[in-house]
Short mmCIF file of C-alpha atoms and ligand atoms in Angstrom, two decimals:
data_model
loop_
_atom_site.label_atom_id
_atom_site.label_comp_id
_atom_site.label_asym_id
_atom_site.label_seq_id
_atom_site.Cartn_x
_atom_site.Cartn_y
_atom_site.Cartn_z
CA MET A 196 0.00 0.00 0.00
CA LYS A 197 1.43 3.38 -1.02
CA LEU A 198 1.55 5.66 1.96
CA ASN A 199 0.70 8.83 0.04
CA SER A 200 -2.54 7.27 -1.20
CA LEU A 201 -3.47 5.68 2.10
CA GLU A 202 -7.04 6.17 3.31
CA LEU A 203 -7.26 6.06 7.08
CA CYS A 204 -10.70 5.61 8.59
CA SER A 205 -11.88 8.11 11.15
CA ASP A 206 -14.57 6.48 13.24
CA PHE A 207 -13.48 8.45 16.31
CA THR A 208 -13.71 11.91 14.75
CA ASP A 209 -16.80 10.98 12.69
CA THR A 210 -18.71 9.80 15.75
CA LEU A 211 -17.59 12.00 18.62
CA PRO A 212 -17.99 15.79 18.91
CA GLY A 213 -14.86 17.80 18.12
CA ASP A 214 -13.64 21.26 19.00
CA THR A 215 -15.12 23.99 16.79
CA ASP A 216 -11.87 25.95 16.95
CA SER A 217 -9.41 24.29 14.58
CA LYS A 218 -6.51 26.67 15.22
CA ASN A 219 -3.50 25.25 17.03
CA TYR A 220 -2.73 27.27 20.18
CA PRO A 221 -2.77 26.27 23.85
CA ARG A 222 -6.16 26.75 25.48
CA GLN A 223 -8.91 25.31 27.64
CA VAL A 224 -11.26 23.33 25.43
CA TYR A 225 -14.93 22.77 26.26
CA LYS A 226 -17.73 20.51 25.04
CA SER A 227 -15.43 18.41 22.85
CA VAL A 228 -13.73 15.05 22.90
CA TRP A 229 -10.97 16.05 20.48
CA SER A 230 -9.39 18.98 18.62
CA LYS A 231 -8.19 19.01 15.04
CA THR A 232 -4.37 19.23 15.21
CA GLU A 233 -1.97 19.30 12.28
CA PRO A 234 1.46 17.82 13.04
CA THR A 235 4.41 20.17 12.54
CA PRO A 236 6.49 18.95 9.56
CA ALA A 237 9.97 17.69 10.45
CA SER A 238 13.06 19.21 8.80
CA ALA A 239 14.84 15.91 8.05
CA PRO A 240 12.54 12.94 8.69
CA THR A 241 14.34 9.58 8.80
CA LEU A 242 12.74 6.23 9.52
CA VAL A 243 15.21 4.41 11.75
CA SER A 244 13.21 1.41 12.94
CA HIS A 245 9.90 -0.33 12.57
CA ILE A 246 8.12 -3.40 13.95
CA PRO A 247 7.76 -5.73 10.94
CA GLU A 248 5.17 -7.94 12.64
CA LEU A 249 2.82 -4.96 12.93
CA THR A 250 3.63 -3.01 9.77
CA GLN A 251 3.02 -6.21 7.79
CA ALA A 252 -0.25 -6.92 9.59
CA LEU A 253 -1.38 -3.43 8.63
CA GLY A 254 -0.12 -3.76 5.05
CA ILE A 255 2.29 -0.83 5.45
CA ASP A 256 5.25 -0.70 3.09
CA THR A 257 8.12 0.79 5.09
CA THR A 258 10.34 0.88 1.98
CA ASP A 259 7.97 3.47 0.49
CA PRO A 260 10.05 6.62 -0.09
CA GLY A 261 7.37 8.60 1.75
CA ALA A 262 7.48 6.43 4.88
CA ALA A 263 9.62 8.77 7.02
CA SER A 264 7.55 11.74 5.98
CA PHE A 265 4.32 9.88 6.79
CA PHE A 266 5.46 8.59 10.18
CA THR A 267 6.61 12.02 11.33
CA GLY A 268 3.34 13.63 10.26
CA SER A 269 5.19 15.73 7.66
CA THR A 270 2.89 14.36 4.93
CA LEU A 271 -0.66 13.35 5.69
CA ALA A 272 -2.77 10.59 4.17
CA ASN A 273 -5.70 11.45 1.90
CA ASN A 274 -8.68 13.05 3.69
CA SER A 275 -6.74 12.89 6.91
CA LEU A 276 -8.18 14.50 10.02
CA PRO A 277 -5.39 14.41 12.60
CA TYR A 278 -6.46 15.20 16.13
CA SER A 279 -5.36 15.47 19.72
CA MET A 280 -7.60 14.20 22.52
CA ARG A 281 -9.02 16.15 25.41
CA TYR A 282 -8.67 14.56 28.82
CA GLY A 283 -8.00 15.47 32.42
CA GLY A 284 -6.50 13.52 35.25
CA HIS A 285 -5.50 13.07 38.84
CA GLN A 286 -1.74 13.51 39.02
CA PHE A 287 0.03 12.25 42.16
CA GLY A 288 -3.28 12.24 44.01
CA ASN A 289 -4.58 15.67 42.98
CA TRP A 290 -7.06 16.73 40.34
CA ALA A 291 -4.99 18.51 37.68
CA GLY A 292 -7.79 19.77 35.42
CA GLN A 293 -7.42 19.65 31.66
CA LEU A 294 -4.29 17.84 30.42
CA GLY A 295 -4.96 16.25 27.02
CA ASP A 296 -2.61 15.05 24.29
CA GLY A 297 0.13 17.65 24.69
CA ARG A 298 2.53 15.84 22.40
CA ALA A 299 0.44 13.12 20.79
CA ILE A 300 -1.46 13.45 17.54
CA SER A 301 -3.63 10.64 16.21
CA LEU A 302 -3.61 10.21 12.44
CA GLY A 303 -6.67 7.94 12.11
CA GLU A 304 -7.42 4.25 12.12
CA MET A 305 -6.41 1.22 10.07
CA LEU A 306 -7.61 -2.36 9.97
CA ASP A 307 -5.18 -5.26 10.20
CA HIS A 308 -5.45 -8.65 8.47
CA ASP A 309 -7.82 -9.81 11.20
CA LYS A 310 -10.03 -6.73 10.77
CA GLN A 311 -8.95 -5.37 14.11
CA HIS A 312 -8.91 -1.57 14.42
CA TRP A 313 -5.67 0.21 15.22
CA THR A 314 -5.40 3.94 15.82
CA LEU A 315 -2.03 5.31 14.72
CA GLN A 316 -0.67 8.00 17.01
CA LEU A 317 2.48 10.11 16.67
CA LYS A 318 4.21 11.04 19.89
CA GLY A 319 6.29 14.21 19.52
CA ALA A 320 4.99 15.70 16.27
CA GLY A 321 4.66 19.23 17.60
CA PRO A 322 2.38 21.36 19.74
CA THR A 323 -1.33 20.79 20.20
CA PRO A 324 -4.07 22.80 21.94
CA TYR A 325 -3.21 20.70 25.03
CA SER A 326 0.53 21.39 25.10
CA ARG A 327 0.25 23.87 27.99
CA GLN A 328 3.86 24.90 28.80
CA GLY A 329 5.35 22.01 26.79
CA ASP A 330 6.71 22.18 23.26
CA GLY A 331 4.93 19.10 21.90
CA TYR A 332 8.17 17.43 20.80
CA ALA A 333 9.99 14.32 21.94
CA VAL A 334 13.67 13.37 21.92
CA ILE A 335 15.57 10.20 21.03
CA ARG A 336 16.01 9.34 24.73
CA SER A 337 12.31 9.32 25.65
CA SER A 338 11.21 7.93 22.27
CA ILE A 339 13.53 4.92 22.45
CA ARG A 340 12.34 4.23 25.97
CA GLU A 341 8.72 4.15 24.79
CA TYR A 342 9.46 2.30 21.56
CA MET A 343 11.46 -0.50 23.20
CA CYS A 344 9.37 -0.92 26.32
CA ALA A 345 5.97 -1.25 24.66
CA GLU A 346 7.35 -4.13 22.61
CA ALA A 347 9.11 -5.71 25.60
CA VAL A 348 5.87 -5.59 27.60
CA HIS A 349 3.88 -7.00 24.68
CA HIS A 350 6.21 -9.96 24.31
CA LEU A 351 5.99 -10.62 28.05
CA GLY A 352 2.31 -11.28 27.39
CA ILE A 353 1.05 -8.11 29.06
CA PRO A 354 -1.63 -5.94 27.40
CA THR A 355 -0.10 -2.71 26.09
CA THR A 356 -0.14 -0.14 23.33
CA ARG A 357 2.27 -1.20 20.58
CA SER A 358 5.13 0.50 18.79
CA LEU A 359 4.97 0.76 15.02
CA THR A 360 7.81 3.02 13.85
CA LEU A 361 10.61 5.17 15.19
CA CYS A 362 11.81 8.22 13.23
CA THR A 363 14.30 10.95 13.90
CA THR A 364 13.23 14.43 12.85
CA GLY A 365 16.44 16.40 12.38
CA GLU A 366 15.34 18.92 15.03
CA THR A 367 17.35 19.90 18.08
CA ILE A 368 15.32 20.19 21.26
CA ALA A 369 16.15 21.70 24.64
CA ARG A 370 15.51 19.51 27.69
CA ASP A 371 16.05 20.12 31.39
CA VAL A 372 16.03 16.46 32.40
CA PHE A 373 16.22 16.91 36.20
CA TYR A 374 14.32 20.24 36.26
CA ASP A 375 17.37 21.91 37.82
CA GLY A 376 18.27 24.48 35.18
CA ASN A 377 20.79 22.23 33.41
CA VAL A 378 19.49 22.39 29.86
CA THR A 379 20.92 20.04 27.26
CA MET A 380 20.23 19.98 23.54
CA GLU A 381 18.86 16.63 22.35
CA GLN A 382 17.86 15.20 18.97
CA GLY A 383 14.18 15.10 18.05
CA ALA A 384 12.39 11.81 17.42
CA ILE A 385 8.86 10.52 16.95
CA VAL A 386 7.36 7.16 17.85
CA CYS A 387 4.28 6.14 15.93
CA ARG A 388 2.39 3.92 18.34
CA ALA A 389 -0.72 1.89 17.68
CA ALA A 390 -3.59 0.77 19.89
CA GLN A 391 -7.13 -0.45 19.75
CA SER A 392 -7.96 2.65 21.81
CA PHE A 393 -6.02 5.49 23.42
CA ILE A 394 -8.92 6.49 25.66
CA ARG A 395 -7.95 6.96 29.30
CA PHE A 396 -9.78 7.24 32.63
CA GLY A 397 -9.06 10.97 32.32
CA ASN A 398 -11.17 11.25 29.15
CA PHE A 399 -14.23 10.54 31.32
CA GLU A 400 -13.04 12.62 34.24
CA ILE A 401 -12.78 15.80 32.18
CA HIS A 402 -16.40 15.58 31.03
CA ALA A 403 -17.62 14.83 34.56
CA ALA A 404 -15.59 17.73 35.99
CA SER A 405 -16.96 20.07 33.31
CA ASP A 406 -20.61 19.04 33.86
CA GLU A 407 -20.76 17.67 30.32
CA THR A 408 -23.05 14.74 31.11
CA ASP A 409 -24.20 14.37 27.50
CA LEU A 410 -20.62 14.05 26.29
CA LEU A 411 -19.75 11.68 29.09
CA LYS A 412 -22.60 9.41 27.99
CA THR A 413 -21.75 9.76 24.30
CA LEU A 414 -18.16 8.77 25.00
CA ALA A 415 -19.14 5.85 27.24
CA ASP A 416 -21.60 4.53 24.64
CA TYR A 417 -18.97 4.88 21.92
CA VAL A 418 -16.37 2.93 23.92
CA ILE A 419 -18.89 0.20 24.76
CA ARG A 420 -20.05 -0.18 21.14
CA ARG A 421 -16.52 -0.21 19.80
CA ASP A 422 -14.42 -1.99 22.35
CA PHE A 423 -16.94 -3.93 24.46
CA PRO A 424 -19.49 -4.93 21.77
CA HIS A 425 -20.24 -8.24 23.51
CA LEU A 426 -21.95 -6.26 26.30
CA GLY A 427 -24.81 -5.22 24.02
CA ALA A 428 -26.63 -1.90 23.81
CA PRO A 429 -25.57 0.60 26.50
CA GLY A 430 -27.95 0.94 29.46
CA PRO A 431 -27.72 0.90 33.28
CA GLU A 432 -26.87 -2.80 33.59
CA VAL A 433 -24.45 -2.69 30.71
CA TYR A 434 -22.69 0.32 32.29
CA GLN A 435 -22.16 -1.68 35.46
CA GLN A 436 -20.82 -4.71 33.62
CA TRP A 437 -18.61 -2.42 31.52
CA PHE A 438 -17.12 -0.89 34.67
CA ARG A 439 -16.57 -4.42 36.01
CA GLU A 440 -14.66 -5.38 32.86
CA ILE A 441 -12.50 -2.25 33.11
CA LEU A 442 -11.77 -3.10 36.73
CA ASN A 443 -10.96 -6.74 35.94
CA ALA A 444 -8.69 -5.80 33.04
CA THR A 445 -6.90 -3.20 35.15
CA ALA A 446 -6.39 -5.65 38.03
CA SER A 447 -5.07 -8.26 35.62
CA THR A 448 -2.58 -5.93 33.94
CA VAL A 449 -1.26 -4.67 37.28
CA ALA A 450 -0.92 -8.28 38.53
CA HIS A 451 1.18 -8.96 35.42
CA TRP A 452 3.34 -5.93 36.23
CA GLN A 453 3.90 -7.35 39.72
CA ARG A 454 4.72 -10.73 38.19
CA VAL A 455 7.55 -9.38 36.03
CA GLY A 456 8.67 -6.65 38.45
CA PHE A 457 7.59 -3.77 36.21
CA VAL A 458 7.12 -0.36 37.78
CA HIS A 459 5.13 2.05 35.59
CA ALA A 460 6.09 4.94 37.87
CA VAL A 461 3.46 7.48 36.69
CA MET A 462 0.11 5.86 37.43
CA ASN A 463 -1.85 9.10 37.13
CA THR A 464 -5.43 8.63 35.94
CA ASP A 465 -4.51 10.20 32.60
CA ASN A 466 -2.11 7.27 32.10
CA MET A 467 -4.74 4.59 32.79
CA SER A 468 -6.17 2.97 29.66
CA ILE A 469 -9.90 2.28 29.55
CA LEU A 470 -8.99 -1.16 28.13
CA GLY A 471 -6.63 -1.85 31.03
CA HIS A 472 -3.62 -1.77 28.72
CA THR A 473 -0.22 -0.47 29.76
CA ILE A 474 0.12 3.02 28.27
CA ASP A 475 2.59 5.93 28.35
CA TYR A 476 6.10 4.75 28.99
CA GLY A 477 8.04 7.41 30.90
CA PRO A 478 10.35 6.88 33.89
CA TYR A 479 9.42 3.17 34.25
CA GLY A 480 11.79 0.48 35.46
CA TRP A 481 12.16 -3.16 36.37
CA LEU A 482 12.86 -4.14 39.94
CA GLU A 483 16.47 -5.10 40.32
CA GLU A 484 17.08 -5.44 44.09
CA TYR A 485 13.70 -6.57 45.40
CA ASP A 486 12.25 -3.63 47.36
CA PRO A 487 8.52 -2.91 47.43
CA ARG A 488 9.27 0.78 48.04
CA TRP A 489 11.32 1.14 44.89
CA THR A 490 10.43 3.55 42.12
CA PRO A 491 12.75 4.83 39.41
CA ASN A 492 10.84 8.13 39.25
CA TYR A 493 13.08 10.79 40.77
CA VAL A 494 10.20 13.23 41.39
CA ASP A 495 8.36 10.55 43.42
CA ASN A 496 11.38 9.78 45.58
CA SER A 497 10.00 11.15 48.82
CA MET A 498 6.34 10.07 48.51
CA ARG A 499 6.95 6.77 46.64
CA ARG A 500 3.28 6.88 45.67
CA TYR A 501 3.90 4.84 42.53
CA SER A 502 6.43 2.38 43.96
CA TYR A 503 6.33 -1.32 43.06
CA GLY A 504 4.44 -2.38 46.17
CA ASN A 505 1.83 0.38 45.86
CA GLN A 506 0.77 -0.35 42.28
CA PRO A 507 -2.18 -2.66 43.07
CA GLU A 508 -3.73 -0.21 45.57
CA ILE A 509 -3.09 2.80 43.32
CA ALA A 510 -4.94 1.04 40.51
CA LEU A 511 -7.93 0.77 42.87
CA TRP A 512 -7.60 4.44 43.85
CA ASN A 513 -7.66 5.31 40.16
CA LEU A 514 -10.71 3.09 39.60
CA TYR A 515 -12.46 5.09 42.34
CA ARG A 516 -11.70 8.27 40.38
CA LEU A 517 -13.16 6.70 37.25
CA ALA A 518 -16.21 5.49 39.17
CA ASN A 519 -16.76 9.02 40.47
CA ALA A 520 -16.66 10.32 36.93
CA LEU A 521 -19.18 7.70 35.77
CA ILE A 522 -21.78 8.44 38.48
CA PRO A 523 -23.96 10.53 36.11
CA LEU A 524 -24.55 7.37 34.02
CA PHE A 525 -26.27 5.72 36.99
CA ASP A 526 -29.30 6.49 39.12
CA ALA A 527 -27.43 5.45 42.24
CA THR A 528 -23.83 4.86 43.30
CA GLU A 529 -24.41 1.29 44.57
CA PRO A 530 -23.69 -0.47 41.24
CA LEU A 531 -20.29 1.21 41.09
CA GLU A 532 -19.56 0.57 44.77
CA GLU A 533 -20.49 -3.08 44.35
CA VAL A 534 -17.89 -3.49 41.57
CA LEU A 535 -15.23 -1.52 43.43
CA GLY A 536 -15.81 -3.85 46.37
CA GLU A 537 -14.77 -6.78 44.19
CA TYR A 538 -11.34 -5.37 43.35
CA ARG A 539 -9.25 -6.77 46.20
CA SER A 540 -10.48 -10.33 45.84
CA THR A 541 -10.20 -10.15 42.03
CA PHE A 542 -6.64 -8.89 42.31
CA ASP A 543 -5.67 -11.36 45.04
CA ASP A 544 -7.04 -14.34 43.11
CA THR A 545 -5.16 -13.34 39.98
CA TRP A 546 -1.98 -12.57 41.89
CA ASN A 547 -2.03 -15.74 43.99
CA ASN A 548 -2.40 -17.83 40.85
CA MET A 549 0.42 -15.98 39.15
CA LEU A 550 2.65 -16.37 42.17
CA ALA A 551 1.81 -20.07 42.31
CA ASN A 552 2.97 -20.28 38.69
CA LYS A 553 6.10 -18.28 39.49
CA LEU A 554 6.92 -20.77 42.22
CA GLY A 555 6.01 -23.78 40.07
CA LEU A 556 3.06 -24.94 42.16
CA LYS A 557 0.53 -26.99 40.30
CA ASN A 558 -2.30 -24.96 41.74
CA TYR A 559 -2.74 -22.41 44.47
CA GLN A 560 -3.98 -23.57 47.84
CA PRO A 561 -4.85 -21.24 50.72
CA GLU A 562 -2.07 -22.85 52.83
CA ASP A 563 0.43 -21.54 50.27
CA LYS A 564 -0.16 -18.02 51.51
CA GLU A 565 2.38 -18.55 54.32
CA LEU A 566 5.05 -19.64 51.86
CA PHE A 567 4.29 -16.59 49.70
CA ASP A 568 4.36 -14.18 52.63
CA ALA A 569 7.67 -15.55 53.88
CA LEU A 570 9.33 -15.07 50.51
CA TRP A 571 9.42 -11.26 50.51
CA PRO A 572 11.35 -10.77 53.76
CA THR A 573 13.73 -13.47 52.55
CA LEU A 574 14.47 -11.60 49.33
CA SER A 575 15.09 -8.48 51.42
CA LEU A 576 17.81 -10.13 53.53
CA THR A 577 20.35 -8.94 50.97
CA GLY A 578 20.07 -7.14 47.62
CA THR A 579 18.39 -9.85 45.51
CA ASP A 580 17.70 -9.35 41.82
CA PHE A 581 13.99 -10.03 41.32
CA THR A 582 14.24 -11.35 37.75
CA ILE A 583 17.32 -13.50 38.27
CA PHE A 584 16.08 -14.99 41.55
CA PHE A 585 12.83 -16.33 40.10
CA ARG A 586 14.49 -17.56 36.92
CA GLN A 587 17.20 -19.39 38.86
CA LEU A 588 14.62 -20.87 41.20
CA SER A 589 13.28 -22.80 38.21
CA ILE A 590 16.47 -24.87 38.06
CA ILE A 591 16.65 -25.64 41.76
CA THR A 592 15.29 -29.11 42.50
CA PRO A 593 13.79 -30.52 45.70
CA GLU A 594 16.84 -32.74 46.20
CA MET A 595 19.52 -30.06 46.01
CA ASP A 596 21.62 -29.31 49.04
CA LYS A 597 22.85 -25.99 50.39
CA ALA A 598 26.01 -25.96 48.24
CA ALA A 599 24.16 -26.65 45.00
CA VAL A 600 21.59 -23.99 45.83
CA ARG A 601 24.38 -21.50 46.56
CA SER A 602 25.98 -21.88 43.15
CA ILE A 603 22.63 -21.38 41.42
CA LEU A 604 21.52 -18.39 43.47
CA LEU A 605 24.76 -16.41 43.70
CA PRO A 606 24.24 -14.58 40.35
CA ALA A 607 21.08 -13.02 41.85
CA PHE A 608 22.88 -11.24 44.69
CA TYR A 609 24.25 -7.73 44.32
CA LYS A 610 26.73 -8.41 47.13
CA GLU A 611 27.54 -12.10 46.72
CA GLU A 612 29.73 -11.97 49.83
CA GLU A 613 26.63 -11.24 51.94
CA TYR A 614 25.16 -14.64 51.06
CA ASN A 615 26.57 -16.25 54.20
CA GLY A 616 25.70 -16.80 57.82
CA GLU A 617 22.21 -15.61 58.74
CA VAL A 618 21.40 -14.45 55.22
CA GLU A 619 22.14 -17.85 53.74
CA ALA A 620 20.30 -19.55 56.60
CA GLY A 621 17.26 -17.37 55.88
CA PHE A 622 17.23 -18.34 52.22
CA ILE A 623 17.77 -22.01 52.99
CA SER A 624 14.95 -21.97 55.50
CA TRP A 625 12.51 -20.60 52.92
CA LEU A 626 13.88 -22.84 50.16
CA THR A 627 13.50 -25.95 52.29
CA ARG A 628 9.80 -25.20 52.69
CA TRP A 629 9.49 -24.56 48.99
CA GLN A 630 11.37 -27.78 48.14
CA GLN A 631 8.96 -29.72 50.33
CA ARG A 632 5.97 -28.08 48.69
CA VAL A 633 7.07 -28.94 45.13
CA ARG A 634 8.56 -32.35 45.93
CA ASN A 635 5.63 -34.34 44.56
CA GLU A 636 5.18 -32.33 41.38
CA ASP A 637 6.48 -33.38 37.99
CA ALA A 638 9.94 -31.80 37.70
CA ASN A 639 9.84 -31.06 33.99
CA ALA A 640 6.34 -29.62 34.04
CA ARG A 641 7.27 -27.44 37.00
CA LYS A 642 10.38 -26.08 35.34
CA ALA A 643 8.51 -25.37 32.10
CA LYS A 644 5.75 -23.55 33.95
CA MET A 645 8.20 -21.49 35.97
CA GLN A 646 10.20 -20.52 32.90
CA ALA A 647 7.03 -19.50 31.06
CA THR A 648 6.10 -17.23 33.99
CA ASN A 649 9.47 -15.86 35.09
CA PRO A 650 11.15 -14.05 32.21
CA LYS A 651 14.87 -14.36 31.74
CA TYR A 652 15.22 -11.08 29.80
CA VAL A 653 13.63 -7.77 30.79
CA LEU A 654 14.35 -4.22 29.67
CA ARG A 655 16.63 -3.15 32.49
CA ASN A 656 17.11 0.61 32.45
CA TYR A 657 20.84 0.30 31.84
CA LEU A 658 20.11 -1.70 28.67
CA ALA A 659 17.74 1.04 27.48
CA LEU A 660 20.46 3.58 28.26
CA ASN A 661 23.02 1.63 26.21
CA ALA A 662 20.57 1.67 23.31
CA ILE A 663 19.97 5.41 23.73
CA GLU A 664 23.64 6.38 23.92
CA ALA A 665 24.45 4.46 20.73
CA ALA A 666 21.39 5.88 18.94
CA GLU A 667 22.33 9.43 19.89
CA ASN A 668 25.54 8.73 17.95
CA GLY A 669 23.57 7.42 14.98
CA ASP A 670 23.86 3.70 15.76
CA PHE A 671 20.48 2.01 16.23
CA SER A 672 21.91 -1.52 16.09
CA VAL A 673 22.29 -1.77 19.87
CA MET A 674 18.58 -1.02 20.26
CA GLU A 675 17.64 -3.57 17.58
CA LYS A 676 19.80 -6.25 19.16
CA ILE A 677 18.24 -5.77 22.60
CA MET A 678 14.73 -5.72 21.11
CA GLN A 679 15.46 -8.95 19.29
CA VAL A 680 16.39 -10.64 22.58
CA LEU A 681 13.30 -9.20 24.29
CA ARG A 682 11.01 -10.71 21.64
CA ASN A 683 11.46 -14.09 23.36
CA PRO A 684 11.89 -13.13 26.99
CA TYR A 685 11.00 -16.58 28.37
CA ASP A 686 13.33 -18.57 26.11
CA GLU A 687 16.88 -19.56 26.91
CA GLN A 688 19.05 -17.63 24.47
CA PRO A 689 22.61 -18.74 25.29
CA GLU A 690 24.18 -16.19 22.96
CA ALA A 691 22.35 -13.42 24.84
CA ASP A 692 23.34 -14.38 28.38
CA ASN A 693 25.01 -11.03 28.92
CA TYR A 694 21.55 -9.39 28.74
CA ALA A 695 20.33 -11.46 31.67
CA VAL A 696 22.81 -10.41 34.33
CA ARG A 697 22.60 -8.08 37.32
CA ARG A 698 22.75 -4.34 36.72
CA PRO A 699 26.47 -3.54 36.42
CA ASP A 700 28.15 -1.33 39.03
CA TRP A 701 28.60 1.59 36.64
CA ALA A 702 24.82 1.88 36.31
CA THR A 703 24.05 1.88 40.03
CA SER A 704 23.92 5.62 40.50
CA LYS A 705 23.89 6.74 36.88
CA PRO A 706 21.01 9.06 35.86
CA GLY A 707 18.87 7.25 33.32
CA CYS A 708 19.42 3.88 35.04
CA THR A 709 18.19 4.24 38.58
CA MET A 710 16.88 7.78 38.49
CA LEU A 711 14.56 9.05 35.79
CA THR A 712 12.01 11.80 35.24
CA CYS A 713 9.02 12.43 32.98
CA SER A 714 11.21 14.65 30.77
CA SER A 715 10.10 13.83 27.26
P1 LIG B 1038 2.97 12.09 30.92
O1 LIG B 1038 3.40 12.19 32.35
O2 LIG B 1038 4.08 11.84 29.98
O3 LIG B 1038 1.88 11.10 30.74
O4 LIG B 1038 2.41 13.54 30.51
C1 LIG B 1038 1.49 14.27 31.30
C2 LIG B 1038 0.91 15.40 30.49
O5 LIG B 1038 1.95 16.30 30.06
C3 LIG B 1038 0.18 14.96 29.23
O6 LIG B 1038 -0.93 15.82 29.05
C4 LIG B 1038 1.23 15.18 28.16
O7 LIG B 1038 0.66 15.35 26.90
C5 LIG B 1038 1.94 16.44 28.64
N1 LIG B 1038 3.32 16.55 28.12
C6 LIG B 1038 4.38 15.80 28.45
N2 LIG B 1038 5.46 16.18 27.74
C7 LIG B 1038 5.08 17.19 26.92
C8 LIG B 1038 5.73 17.99 25.94
N3 LIG B 1038 7.01 17.83 25.63
N4 LIG B 1038 5.00 18.91 25.30
C9 LIG B 1038 3.70 19.10 25.59
N5 LIG B 1038 3.04 18.38 26.51
C10 LIG B 1038 3.70 17.42 27.16
MG1 LIG B 1039 0.58 10.53 29.76
#
């Protein structure tokens, strides 16, 4: 398909009310779901990477000479109506009013081979009516982080928006990464990402906060018809079941994050997908030393609101904000409260089953709770790499003695010399219980299950930084190599063993590895 003759469909803009002002300047927008927004053409668009699996499914020819121009928004498809979305959100616990797509512009929708809808969205293609103080652009650093992570999360089997293409723009952009007055000049880039829907909790919150009940209902009915068609025609009971499905999907995605040690780090309600997908990759990270209070987000260092251990409860807090916004769809609040009341047991059931899989138990039994609860303090006895520990556990057998266990577990410890005395005794005490628990289970089946649940390869921040530093010097091969490994995160890839080791010492206190910000 030639990109310059591409016809994108525009169900979203055809169906939902848009802003009557089509000029592009920062403002408060009312009574609209979206605003027409033309991308700003790039000076030297270059397509540097794409995801073949997805471009092929969409029938996109990335060798088309117009591809870079298309995927930076410099040339638009026929009859294109690019737009930015209006939404609000609770940021770090406070209502922040109108936010909206400040640096994202949707181009329209395409169907893949299976007739599934995908909205294509450019991140960093210039200012929009929602840019507020921002410039609407994105740099190589933040774009690579989004581009790589969405694919890594997808291949881990976790619902997420996808990456489609990565382009550089030729622009130079000023960024104050740690908000301390140290401005650096960085190279511009644009990720084109794709999703079934980019609608967030905050899309509903803004209409509720602006007393736009008609729009709230129009948007809810649109989302139900499009993305929850099995629920049938919208009405009070369907609204309740819809909210239940959002809650279940959100609980499931967050349980998956806990399973792989992923910390989103900016769980504001504007970053919560109505489909429960992972969306908006900023200062995320993967747990290295197990610590429930860990977050890589520098600006959240004192509150730790979005730390690893808080994620399940924050998801519920966010669901309460969504429920509040949806009240006008109901005659009473009880249907929403009833569903919210189900969250903890829904999450716990999902999580206990996942943890049982992580530990190779055939099925979860309530007595296992003690074994689970005793694991976390054990991992905290010394700096224990979350990913390596669980992966190595899969090769420990019930018969192994202390010495055999030691040689398998040592690669997980940041200070190997601390695995002695009381620390070692603590691990052995927990492992003995675990060995007893799995003794009667089929060894091969257990190992296979554990390896399918505990990834060997995750996108450690230092790996992302290696990819970024090479790309900033024009070499995208480091990024491609890492992404190739992360396509099969549960497989043993002997030639890629160096991607499955502890964070190296040089990265321990390096900005961009352990300390990140939302700087885009
Ligand atoms: P985030 O924390 O990345 O999800 O962004 C929060 C809000 O800030 C969203 O409304 C973004 O669109 C907006 N934003 C972030 N970076 C920029 C930027 N460079 N220019 C304009 N708006 C931005
Ligand atoms: Mg966001």
